[in-house]
PDB file of C-alpha atoms in Angstrom:
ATOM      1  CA  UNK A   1     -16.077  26.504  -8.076  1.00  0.00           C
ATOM      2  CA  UNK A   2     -14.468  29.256  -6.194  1.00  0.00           C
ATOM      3  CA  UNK A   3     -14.457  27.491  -2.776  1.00  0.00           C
ATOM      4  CA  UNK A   4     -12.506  24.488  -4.340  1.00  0.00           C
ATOM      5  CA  UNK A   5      -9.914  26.921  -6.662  1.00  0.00           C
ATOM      6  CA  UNK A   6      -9.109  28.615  -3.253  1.00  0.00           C
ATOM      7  CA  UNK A   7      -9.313  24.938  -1.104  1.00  0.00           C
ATOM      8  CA  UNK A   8      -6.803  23.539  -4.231  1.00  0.00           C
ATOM      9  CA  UNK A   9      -4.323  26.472  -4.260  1.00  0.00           C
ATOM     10  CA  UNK A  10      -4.073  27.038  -0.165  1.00  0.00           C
ATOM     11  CA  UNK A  11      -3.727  23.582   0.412  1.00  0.00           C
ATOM     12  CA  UNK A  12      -2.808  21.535  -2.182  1.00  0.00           C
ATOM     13  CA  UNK A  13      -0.740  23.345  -4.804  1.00  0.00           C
ATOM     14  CA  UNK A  14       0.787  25.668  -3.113  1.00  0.00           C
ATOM     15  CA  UNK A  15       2.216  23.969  -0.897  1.00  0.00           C
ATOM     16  CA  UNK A  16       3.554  21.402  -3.599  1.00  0.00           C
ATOM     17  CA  UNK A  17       4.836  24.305  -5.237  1.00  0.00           C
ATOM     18  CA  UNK A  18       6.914  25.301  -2.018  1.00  0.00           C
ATOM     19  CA  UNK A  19       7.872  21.958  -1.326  1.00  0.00           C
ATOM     20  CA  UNK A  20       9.415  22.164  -4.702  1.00  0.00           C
ATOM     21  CA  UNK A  21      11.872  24.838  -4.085  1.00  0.00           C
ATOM     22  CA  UNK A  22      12.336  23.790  -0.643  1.00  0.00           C
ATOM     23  CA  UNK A  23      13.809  20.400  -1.932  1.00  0.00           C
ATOM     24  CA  UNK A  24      16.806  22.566  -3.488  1.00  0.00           C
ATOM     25  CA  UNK A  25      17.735  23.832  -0.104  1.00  0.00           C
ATOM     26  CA  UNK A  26      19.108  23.201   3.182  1.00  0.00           C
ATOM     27  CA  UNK A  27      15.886  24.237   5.510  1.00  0.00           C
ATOM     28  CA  UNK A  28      15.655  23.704   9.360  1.00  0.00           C
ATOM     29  CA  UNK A  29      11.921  25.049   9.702  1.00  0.00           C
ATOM     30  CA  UNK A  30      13.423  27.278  11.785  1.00  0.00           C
ATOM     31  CA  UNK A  31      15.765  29.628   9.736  1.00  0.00           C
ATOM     32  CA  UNK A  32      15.747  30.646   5.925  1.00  0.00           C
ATOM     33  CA  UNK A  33      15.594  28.486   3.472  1.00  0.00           C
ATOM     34  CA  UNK A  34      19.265  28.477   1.872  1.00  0.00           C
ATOM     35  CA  UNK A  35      19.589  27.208  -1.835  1.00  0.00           C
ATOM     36  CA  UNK A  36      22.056  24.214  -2.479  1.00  0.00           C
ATOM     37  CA  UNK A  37      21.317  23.267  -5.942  1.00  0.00           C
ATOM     38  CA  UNK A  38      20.995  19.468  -6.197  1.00  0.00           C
ATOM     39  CA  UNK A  39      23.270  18.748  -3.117  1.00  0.00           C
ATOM     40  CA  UNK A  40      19.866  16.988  -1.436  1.00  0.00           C
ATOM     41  CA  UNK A  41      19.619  15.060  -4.389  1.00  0.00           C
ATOM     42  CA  UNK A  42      23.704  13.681  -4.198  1.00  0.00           C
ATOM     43  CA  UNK A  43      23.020  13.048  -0.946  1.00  0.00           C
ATOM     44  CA  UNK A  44      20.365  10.861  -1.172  1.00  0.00           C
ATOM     45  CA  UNK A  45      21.760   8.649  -3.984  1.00  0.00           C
ATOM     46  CA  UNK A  46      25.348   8.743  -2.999  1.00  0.00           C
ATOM     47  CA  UNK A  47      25.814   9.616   0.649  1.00  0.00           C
ATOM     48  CA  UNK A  48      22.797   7.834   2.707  1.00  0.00           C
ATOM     49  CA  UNK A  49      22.886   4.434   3.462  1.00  0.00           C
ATOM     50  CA  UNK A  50      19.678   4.480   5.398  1.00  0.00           C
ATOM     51  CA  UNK A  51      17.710   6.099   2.422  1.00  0.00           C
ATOM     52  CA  UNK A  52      18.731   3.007   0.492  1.00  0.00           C
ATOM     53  CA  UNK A  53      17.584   0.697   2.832  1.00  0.00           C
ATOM     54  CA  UNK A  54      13.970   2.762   3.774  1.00  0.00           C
ATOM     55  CA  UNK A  55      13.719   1.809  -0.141  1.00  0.00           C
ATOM     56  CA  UNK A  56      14.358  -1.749   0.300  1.00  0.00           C
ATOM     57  CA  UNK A  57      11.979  -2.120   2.981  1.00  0.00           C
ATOM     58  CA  UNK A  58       9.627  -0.320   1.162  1.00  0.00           C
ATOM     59  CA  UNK A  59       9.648  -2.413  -2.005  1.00  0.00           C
ATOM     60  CA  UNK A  60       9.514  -5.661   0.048  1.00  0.00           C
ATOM     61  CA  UNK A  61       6.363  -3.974   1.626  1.00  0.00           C
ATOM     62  CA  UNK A  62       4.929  -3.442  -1.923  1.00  0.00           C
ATOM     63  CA  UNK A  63       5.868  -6.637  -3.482  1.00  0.00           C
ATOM     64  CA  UNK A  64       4.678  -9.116  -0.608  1.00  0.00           C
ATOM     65  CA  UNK A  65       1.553  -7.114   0.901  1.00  0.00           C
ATOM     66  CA  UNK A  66       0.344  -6.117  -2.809  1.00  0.00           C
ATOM     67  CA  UNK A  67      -0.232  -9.339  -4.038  1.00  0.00           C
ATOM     68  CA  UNK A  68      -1.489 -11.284  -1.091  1.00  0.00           C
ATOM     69  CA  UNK A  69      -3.951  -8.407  -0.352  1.00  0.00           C
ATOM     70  CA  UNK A  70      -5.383  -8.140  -3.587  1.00  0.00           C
ATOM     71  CA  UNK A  71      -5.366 -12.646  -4.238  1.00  0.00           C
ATOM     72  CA  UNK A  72      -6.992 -12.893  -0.409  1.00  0.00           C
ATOM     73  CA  UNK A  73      -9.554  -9.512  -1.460  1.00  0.00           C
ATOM     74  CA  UNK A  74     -10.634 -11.477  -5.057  1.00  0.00           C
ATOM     75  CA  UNK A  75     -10.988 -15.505  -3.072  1.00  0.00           C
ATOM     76  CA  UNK A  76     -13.246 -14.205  -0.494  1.00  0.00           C
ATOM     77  CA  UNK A  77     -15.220 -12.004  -2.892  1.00  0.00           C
ATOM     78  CA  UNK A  78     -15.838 -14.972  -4.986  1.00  0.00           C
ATOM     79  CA  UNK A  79     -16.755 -17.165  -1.959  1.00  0.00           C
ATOM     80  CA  UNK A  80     -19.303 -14.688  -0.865  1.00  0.00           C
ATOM     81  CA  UNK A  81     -20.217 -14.571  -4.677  1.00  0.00           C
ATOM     82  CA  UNK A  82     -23.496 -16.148  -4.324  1.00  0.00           C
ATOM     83  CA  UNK A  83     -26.880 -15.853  -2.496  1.00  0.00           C
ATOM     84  CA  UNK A  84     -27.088 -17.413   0.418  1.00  0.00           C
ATOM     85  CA  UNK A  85     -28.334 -16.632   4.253  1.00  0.00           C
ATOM     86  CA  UNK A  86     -26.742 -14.040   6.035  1.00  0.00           C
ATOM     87  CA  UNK A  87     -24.457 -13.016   3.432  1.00  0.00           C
ATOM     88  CA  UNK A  88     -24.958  -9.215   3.805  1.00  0.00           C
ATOM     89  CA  UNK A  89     -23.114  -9.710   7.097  1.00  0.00           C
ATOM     90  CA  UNK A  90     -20.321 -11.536   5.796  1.00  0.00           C
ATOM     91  CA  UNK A  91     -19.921  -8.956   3.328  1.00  0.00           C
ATOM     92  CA  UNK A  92     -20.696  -6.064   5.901  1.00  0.00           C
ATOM     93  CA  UNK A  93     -18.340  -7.754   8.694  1.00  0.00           C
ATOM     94  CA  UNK A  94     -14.933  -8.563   6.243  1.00  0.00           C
ATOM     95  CA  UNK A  95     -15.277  -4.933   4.898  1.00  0.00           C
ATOM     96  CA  UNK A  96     -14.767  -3.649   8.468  1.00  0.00           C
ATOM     97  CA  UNK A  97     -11.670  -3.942   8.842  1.00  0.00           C
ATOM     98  CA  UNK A  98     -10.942  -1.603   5.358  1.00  0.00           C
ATOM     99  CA  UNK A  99     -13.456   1.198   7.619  1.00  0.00           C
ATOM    100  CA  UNK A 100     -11.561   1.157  10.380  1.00  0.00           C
ATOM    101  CA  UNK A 101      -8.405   2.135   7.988  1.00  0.00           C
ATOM    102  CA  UNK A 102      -4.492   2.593   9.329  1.00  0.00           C
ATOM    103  CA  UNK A 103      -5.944   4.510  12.382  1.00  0.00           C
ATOM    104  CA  UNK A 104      -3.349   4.635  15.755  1.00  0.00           C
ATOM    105  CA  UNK A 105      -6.136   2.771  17.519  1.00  0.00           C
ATOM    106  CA  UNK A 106      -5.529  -0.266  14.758  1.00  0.00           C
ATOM    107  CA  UNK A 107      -2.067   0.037  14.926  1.00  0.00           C
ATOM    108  CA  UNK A 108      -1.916  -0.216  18.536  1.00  0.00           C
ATOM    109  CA  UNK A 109      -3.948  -2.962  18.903  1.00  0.00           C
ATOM    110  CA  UNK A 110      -1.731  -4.793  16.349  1.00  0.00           C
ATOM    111  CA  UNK A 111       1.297  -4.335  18.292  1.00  0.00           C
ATOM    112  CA  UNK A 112      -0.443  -5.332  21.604  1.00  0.00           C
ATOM    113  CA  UNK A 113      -1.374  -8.488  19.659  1.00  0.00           C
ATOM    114  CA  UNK A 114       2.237  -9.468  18.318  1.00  0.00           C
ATOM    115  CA  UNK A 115       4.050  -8.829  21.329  1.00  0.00           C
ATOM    116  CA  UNK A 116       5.128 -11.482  23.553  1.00  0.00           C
ATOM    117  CA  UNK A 117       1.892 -11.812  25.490  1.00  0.00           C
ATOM    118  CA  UNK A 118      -0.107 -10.786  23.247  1.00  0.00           C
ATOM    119  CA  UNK A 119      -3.170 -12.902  21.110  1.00  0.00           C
ATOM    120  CA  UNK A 120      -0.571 -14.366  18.323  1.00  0.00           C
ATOM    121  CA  UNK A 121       1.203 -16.100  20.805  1.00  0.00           C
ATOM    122  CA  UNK A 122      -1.765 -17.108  23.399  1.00  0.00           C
ATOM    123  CA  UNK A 123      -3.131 -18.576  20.123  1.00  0.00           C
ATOM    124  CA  UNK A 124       0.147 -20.249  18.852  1.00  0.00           C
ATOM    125  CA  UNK A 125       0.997 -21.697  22.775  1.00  0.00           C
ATOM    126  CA  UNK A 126      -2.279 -23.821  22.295  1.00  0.00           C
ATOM    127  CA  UNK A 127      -0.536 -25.476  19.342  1.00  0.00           C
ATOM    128  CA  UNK A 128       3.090 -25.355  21.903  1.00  0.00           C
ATOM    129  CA  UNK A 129       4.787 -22.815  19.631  1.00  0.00           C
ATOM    130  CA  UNK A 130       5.944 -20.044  21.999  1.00  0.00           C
ATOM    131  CA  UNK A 131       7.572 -17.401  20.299  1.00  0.00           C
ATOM    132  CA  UNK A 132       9.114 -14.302  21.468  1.00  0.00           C
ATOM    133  CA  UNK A 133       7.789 -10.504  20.678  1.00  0.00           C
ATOM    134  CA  UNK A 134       7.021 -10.594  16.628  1.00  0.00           C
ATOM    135  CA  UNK A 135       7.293  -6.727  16.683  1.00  0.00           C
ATOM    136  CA  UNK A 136      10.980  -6.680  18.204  1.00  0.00           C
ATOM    137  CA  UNK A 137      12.601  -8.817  15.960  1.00  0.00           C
ATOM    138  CA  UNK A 138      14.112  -8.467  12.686  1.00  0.00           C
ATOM    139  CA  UNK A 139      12.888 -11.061  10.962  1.00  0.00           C
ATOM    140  CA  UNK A 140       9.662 -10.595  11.975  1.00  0.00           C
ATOM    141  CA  UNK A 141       8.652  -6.948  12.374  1.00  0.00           C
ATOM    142  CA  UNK A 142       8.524  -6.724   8.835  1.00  0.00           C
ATOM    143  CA  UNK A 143       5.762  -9.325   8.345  1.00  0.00           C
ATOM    144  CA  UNK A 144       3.517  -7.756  11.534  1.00  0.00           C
ATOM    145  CA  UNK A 145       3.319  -4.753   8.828  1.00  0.00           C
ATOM    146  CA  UNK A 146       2.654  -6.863   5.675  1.00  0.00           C
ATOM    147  CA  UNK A 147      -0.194  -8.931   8.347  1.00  0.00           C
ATOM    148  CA  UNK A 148      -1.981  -5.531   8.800  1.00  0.00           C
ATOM    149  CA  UNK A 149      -1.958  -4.653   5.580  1.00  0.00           C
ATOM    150  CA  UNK A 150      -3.509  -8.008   4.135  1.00  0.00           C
ATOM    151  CA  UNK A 151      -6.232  -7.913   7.244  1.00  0.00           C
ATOM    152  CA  UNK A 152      -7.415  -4.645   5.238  1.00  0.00           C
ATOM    153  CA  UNK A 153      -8.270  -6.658   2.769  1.00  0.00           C
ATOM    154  CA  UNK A 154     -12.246  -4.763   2.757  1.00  0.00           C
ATOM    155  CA  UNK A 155     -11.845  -2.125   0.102  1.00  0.00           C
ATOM    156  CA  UNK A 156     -10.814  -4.081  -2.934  1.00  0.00           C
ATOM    157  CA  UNK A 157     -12.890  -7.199  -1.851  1.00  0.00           C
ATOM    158  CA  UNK A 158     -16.078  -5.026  -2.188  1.00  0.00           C
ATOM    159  CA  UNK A 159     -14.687  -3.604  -6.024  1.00  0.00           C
ATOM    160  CA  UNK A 160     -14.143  -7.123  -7.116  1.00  0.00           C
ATOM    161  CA  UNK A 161     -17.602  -8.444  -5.841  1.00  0.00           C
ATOM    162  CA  UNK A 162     -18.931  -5.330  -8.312  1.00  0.00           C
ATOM    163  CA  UNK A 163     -17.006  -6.907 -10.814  1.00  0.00           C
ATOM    164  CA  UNK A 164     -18.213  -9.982 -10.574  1.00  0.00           C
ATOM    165  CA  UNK A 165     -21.628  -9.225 -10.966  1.00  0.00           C
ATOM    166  CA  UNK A 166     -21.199  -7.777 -14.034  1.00  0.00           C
ATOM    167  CA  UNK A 167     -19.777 -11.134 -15.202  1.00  0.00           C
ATOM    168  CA  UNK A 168     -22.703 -12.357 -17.585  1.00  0.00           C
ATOM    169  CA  UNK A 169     -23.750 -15.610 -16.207  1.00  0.00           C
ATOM    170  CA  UNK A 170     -24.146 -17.387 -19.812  1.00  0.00           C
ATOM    171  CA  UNK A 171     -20.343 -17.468 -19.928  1.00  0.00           C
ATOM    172  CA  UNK A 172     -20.374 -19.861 -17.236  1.00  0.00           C
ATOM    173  CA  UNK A 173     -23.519 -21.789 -18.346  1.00  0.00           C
ATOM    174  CA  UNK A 174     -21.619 -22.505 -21.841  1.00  0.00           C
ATOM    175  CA  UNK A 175     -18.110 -23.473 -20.239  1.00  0.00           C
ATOM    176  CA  UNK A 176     -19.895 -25.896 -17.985  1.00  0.00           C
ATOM    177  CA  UNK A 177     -21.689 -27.547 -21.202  1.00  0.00           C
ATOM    178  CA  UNK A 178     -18.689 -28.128 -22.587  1.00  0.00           C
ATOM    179  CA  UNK A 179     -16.929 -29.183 -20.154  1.00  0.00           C
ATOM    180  CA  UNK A 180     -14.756 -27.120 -17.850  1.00  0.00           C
ATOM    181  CA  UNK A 181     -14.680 -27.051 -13.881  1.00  0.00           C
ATOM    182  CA  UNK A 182     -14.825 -24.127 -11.473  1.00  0.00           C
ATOM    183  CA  UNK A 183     -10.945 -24.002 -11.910  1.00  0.00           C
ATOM    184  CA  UNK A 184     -10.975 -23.811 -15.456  1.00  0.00           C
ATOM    185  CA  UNK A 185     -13.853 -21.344 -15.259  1.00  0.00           C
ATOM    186  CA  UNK A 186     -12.355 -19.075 -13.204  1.00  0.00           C
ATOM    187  CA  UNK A 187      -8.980 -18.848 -15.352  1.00  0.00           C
ATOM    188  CA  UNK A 188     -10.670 -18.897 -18.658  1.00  0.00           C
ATOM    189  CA  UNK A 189     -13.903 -16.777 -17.519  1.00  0.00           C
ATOM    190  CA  UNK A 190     -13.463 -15.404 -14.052  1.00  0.00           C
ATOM    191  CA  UNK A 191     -10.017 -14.174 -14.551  1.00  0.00           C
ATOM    192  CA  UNK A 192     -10.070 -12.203 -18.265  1.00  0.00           C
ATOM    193  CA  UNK A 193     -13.489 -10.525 -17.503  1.00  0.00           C
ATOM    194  CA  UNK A 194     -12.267  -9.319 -14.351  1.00  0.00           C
ATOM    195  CA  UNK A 195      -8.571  -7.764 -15.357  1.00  0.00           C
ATOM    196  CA  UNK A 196      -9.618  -4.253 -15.752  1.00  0.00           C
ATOM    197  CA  UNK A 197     -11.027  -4.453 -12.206  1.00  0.00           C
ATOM    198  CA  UNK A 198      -7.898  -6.410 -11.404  1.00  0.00           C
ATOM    199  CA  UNK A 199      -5.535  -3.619 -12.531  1.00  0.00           C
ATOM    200  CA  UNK A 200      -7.763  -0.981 -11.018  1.00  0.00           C
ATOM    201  CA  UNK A 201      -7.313  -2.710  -7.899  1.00  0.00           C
ATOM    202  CA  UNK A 202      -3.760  -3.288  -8.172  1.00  0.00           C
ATOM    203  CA  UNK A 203      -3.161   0.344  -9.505  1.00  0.00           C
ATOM    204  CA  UNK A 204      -4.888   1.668  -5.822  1.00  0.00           C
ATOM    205  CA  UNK A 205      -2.760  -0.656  -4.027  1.00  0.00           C
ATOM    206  CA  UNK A 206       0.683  -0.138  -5.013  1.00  0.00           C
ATOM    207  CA  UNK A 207       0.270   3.336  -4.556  1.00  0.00           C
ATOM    208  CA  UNK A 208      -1.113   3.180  -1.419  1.00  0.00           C
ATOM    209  CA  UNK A 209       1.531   0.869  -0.135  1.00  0.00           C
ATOM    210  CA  UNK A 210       3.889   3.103  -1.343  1.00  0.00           C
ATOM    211  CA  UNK A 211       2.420   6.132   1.045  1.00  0.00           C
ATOM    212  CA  UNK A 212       2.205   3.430   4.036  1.00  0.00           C
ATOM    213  CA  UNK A 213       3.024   5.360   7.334  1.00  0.00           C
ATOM    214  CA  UNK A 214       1.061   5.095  10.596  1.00  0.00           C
ATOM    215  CA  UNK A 215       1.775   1.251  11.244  1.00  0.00           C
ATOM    216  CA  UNK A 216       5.424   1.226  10.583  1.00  0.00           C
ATOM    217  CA  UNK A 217       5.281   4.690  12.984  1.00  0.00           C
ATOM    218  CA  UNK A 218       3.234   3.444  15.380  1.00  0.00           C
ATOM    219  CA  UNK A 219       4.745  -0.118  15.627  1.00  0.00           C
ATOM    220  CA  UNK A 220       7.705   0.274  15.917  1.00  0.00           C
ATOM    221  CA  UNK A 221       7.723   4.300  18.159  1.00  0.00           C
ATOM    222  CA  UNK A 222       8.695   5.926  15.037  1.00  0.00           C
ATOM    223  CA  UNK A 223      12.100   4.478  15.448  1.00  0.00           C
ATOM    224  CA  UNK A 224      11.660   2.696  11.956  1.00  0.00           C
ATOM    225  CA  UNK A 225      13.430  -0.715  14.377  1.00  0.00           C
ATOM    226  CA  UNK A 226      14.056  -3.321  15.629  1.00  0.00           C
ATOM    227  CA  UNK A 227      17.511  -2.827  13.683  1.00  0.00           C
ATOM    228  CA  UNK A 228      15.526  -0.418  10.697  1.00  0.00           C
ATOM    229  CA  UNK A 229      13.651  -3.835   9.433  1.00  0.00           C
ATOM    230  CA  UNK A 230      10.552  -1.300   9.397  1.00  0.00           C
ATOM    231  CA  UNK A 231      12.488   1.790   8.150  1.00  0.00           C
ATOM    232  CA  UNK A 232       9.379   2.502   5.201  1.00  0.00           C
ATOM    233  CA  UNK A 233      10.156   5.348   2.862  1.00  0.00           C
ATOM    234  CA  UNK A 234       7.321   7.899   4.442  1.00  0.00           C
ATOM    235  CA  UNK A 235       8.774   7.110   8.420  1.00  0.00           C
ATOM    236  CA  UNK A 236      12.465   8.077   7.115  1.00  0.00           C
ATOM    237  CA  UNK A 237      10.641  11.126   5.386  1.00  0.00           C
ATOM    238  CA  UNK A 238       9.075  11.642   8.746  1.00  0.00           C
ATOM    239  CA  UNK A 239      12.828  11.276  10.560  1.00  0.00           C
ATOM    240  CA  UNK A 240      14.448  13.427   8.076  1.00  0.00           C
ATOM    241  CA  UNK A 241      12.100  16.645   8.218  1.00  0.00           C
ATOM    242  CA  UNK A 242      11.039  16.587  11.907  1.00  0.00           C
ATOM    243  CA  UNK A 243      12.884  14.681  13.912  1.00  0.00           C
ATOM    244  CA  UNK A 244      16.419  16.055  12.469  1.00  0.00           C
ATOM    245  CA  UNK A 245      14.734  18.995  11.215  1.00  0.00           C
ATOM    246  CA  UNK A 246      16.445  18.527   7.497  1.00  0.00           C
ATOM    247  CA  UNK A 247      13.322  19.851   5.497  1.00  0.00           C
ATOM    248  CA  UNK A 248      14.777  20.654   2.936  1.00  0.00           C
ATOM    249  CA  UNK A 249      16.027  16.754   2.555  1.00  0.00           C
ATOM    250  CA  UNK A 250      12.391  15.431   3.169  1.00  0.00           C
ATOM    251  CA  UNK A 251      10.772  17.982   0.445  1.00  0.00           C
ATOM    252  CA  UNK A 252      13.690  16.373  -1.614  1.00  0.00           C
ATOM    253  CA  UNK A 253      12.686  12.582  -0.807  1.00  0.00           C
ATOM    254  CA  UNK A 254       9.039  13.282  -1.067  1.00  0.00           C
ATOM    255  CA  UNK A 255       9.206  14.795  -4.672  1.00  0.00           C
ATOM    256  CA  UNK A 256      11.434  11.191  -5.290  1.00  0.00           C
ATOM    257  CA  UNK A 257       8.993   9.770  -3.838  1.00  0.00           C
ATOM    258  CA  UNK A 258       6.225  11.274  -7.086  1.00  0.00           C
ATOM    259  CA  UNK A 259       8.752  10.674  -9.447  1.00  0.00           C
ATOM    260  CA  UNK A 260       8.438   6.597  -8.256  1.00  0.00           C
ATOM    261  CA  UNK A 261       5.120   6.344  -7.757  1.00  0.00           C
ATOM    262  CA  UNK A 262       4.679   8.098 -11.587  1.00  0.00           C
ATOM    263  CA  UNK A 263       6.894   5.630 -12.787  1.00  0.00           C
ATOM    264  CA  UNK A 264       5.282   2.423 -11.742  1.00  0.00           C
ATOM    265  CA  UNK A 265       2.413   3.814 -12.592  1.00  0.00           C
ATOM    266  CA  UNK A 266       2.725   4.141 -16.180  1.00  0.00           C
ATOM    267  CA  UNK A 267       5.047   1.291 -15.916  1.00  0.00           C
ATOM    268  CA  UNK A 268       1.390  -0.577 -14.986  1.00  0.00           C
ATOM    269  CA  UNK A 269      -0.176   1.189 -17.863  1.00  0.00           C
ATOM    270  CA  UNK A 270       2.089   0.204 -20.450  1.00  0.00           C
ATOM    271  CA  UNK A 271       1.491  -3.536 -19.904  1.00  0.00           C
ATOM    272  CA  UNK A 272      -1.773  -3.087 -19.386  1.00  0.00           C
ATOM    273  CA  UNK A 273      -2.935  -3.768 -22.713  1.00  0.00           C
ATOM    274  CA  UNK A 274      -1.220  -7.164 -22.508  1.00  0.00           C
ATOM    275  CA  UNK A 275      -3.245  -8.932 -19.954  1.00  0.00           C
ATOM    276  CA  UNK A 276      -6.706  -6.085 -19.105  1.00  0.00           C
ATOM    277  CA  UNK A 277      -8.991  -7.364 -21.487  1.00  0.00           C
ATOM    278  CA  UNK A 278     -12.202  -4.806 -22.229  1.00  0.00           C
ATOM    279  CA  UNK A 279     -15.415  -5.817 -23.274  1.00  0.00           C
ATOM    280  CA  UNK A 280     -15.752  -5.224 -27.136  1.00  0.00           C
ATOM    281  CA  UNK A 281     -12.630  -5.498 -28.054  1.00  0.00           C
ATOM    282  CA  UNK A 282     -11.214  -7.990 -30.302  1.00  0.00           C
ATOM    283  CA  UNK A 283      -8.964 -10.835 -29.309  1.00  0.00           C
TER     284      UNK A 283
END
């Protein structure tokens, strides 16, 4: 285990640890650290506009790409449910996307593809919608993000089809004798059997829309723009510690940033046992 010990301490850890102090100072990367208490901390809740909105934009983020993600990941995993010809491809080709990750390369191509001449609006101009650059507008930029985000749709898709399989088929057999269509099957049935893989799902997601950073960077030049309608949480980080060289502010955000994500998370956990049902249990 010695490898790993040293791997955890050099480069996970320790540096936590150091981030820690560093979040009670006023650091330039350049000069010593100088302490400052909780001043970082007043700051951010009192005297920085722009932090509140990078929190904004970030919990629109989670809220609208969570759930559209996850409800596109679970309909196409129970479309491609069943056994049919070719389906191995299907499965192989929609988890692409998920392989591919939030590379540059991805992120590029996506704002090549919302810009004025780009495929969106070749596409839209057959239907005679012409719109302007998605990715320089306000009230759009936003929603290029969220797009990306749901396209990844790969990862959970494949952890719901394993959780369908383990769905005993009898279920189904006995709702359809008595009655009930694939709608009411799939709330009844579908739906309760598949909530602990549900919340697993969701668990992954919010966090990992909470750490979103390369689109929003890449998109938008690591401005955060058009007008800070991309500003995420982790780009402002990014602005704060080296672009304007406040360290010390960033360490300060990012340890915020913990304290949220720990929150929600046992937030999630705590009404968990109202709606993840577990086979064996009673009720």
């Amino acid at each position: 285990m010695a490898p790993w010990l040293i791997g955890l301490a050099s480069f996970t850890a320790g540096p936590l640890v150091i981030s820690l102090y560093l979040s009670f100072t006023n650091y330039d990367l350049f000069t010593s650290p100088k302490w400052v208490g909780l001043a970082n901390f007043r700051r951010m809740f009192t005297d920085d506009p722009r932090y509140w909105h990078s929190v904004r934009v970030t919990a629109l983020y989670v809220v609208t790409s969570v759930p559209l993600k996850l409800s596109l990941a679970l309909a196409v995993a129970v479309l491609i449910n069943r056994s049919r010809a070719g389906v191995g491809l299907y499965r192989a080709l929609l988890y692409v996307p998920s392989l591919l990750g939030a590379s540059v390369a991805i992120a590029l191509v996506w704002r090549g593809m919302f810009d004025t001449g780009g495929a969106v609006n070749l596409a839209l101009g057959l239907f005679g919608i012409h719109g302007g650059s998605w990715i320089y507008r306000p009230d759009t930029a936003l929603g290029t993000l969220v797009a990306l985000g749901v396209w990844q749709f790969g990862a959970p898709m494949v952890i719901f089809l394993a959780g369908l399989k383990q769905i005993p088929p009898e279920l189904y057999d006995a709702a359809a004798i008595e009655g009930a269509n694939k709608l009411r099957q799939f709330i009844h049935i579908t739906v309760p059997m598949l909530s602990p893989v549900i919340f697993f799902n969701l668990l992954l997601e919010v966090i990992h829309a909470f750490q979103s950073f390369t689109p929003a960077s890449i998109i938008s030049s690591g401005t955060g723009g058009p007008a800070d309608s991309t500003l995420v949480y982790t780009l402002y980080l990014y602005q704060q510690g080296f672009t304007n060289f406040n360290m010390g502010y960033a360490s300060a955000m990012a340890w915020m940033l913990l304290v949220a994500i720990g929150a929600i998370t046992l937030a999630l956990f705590a009404t968990a046992r109202f709606w993840v049902f577990y086979g064996g249990e009673d009720g």
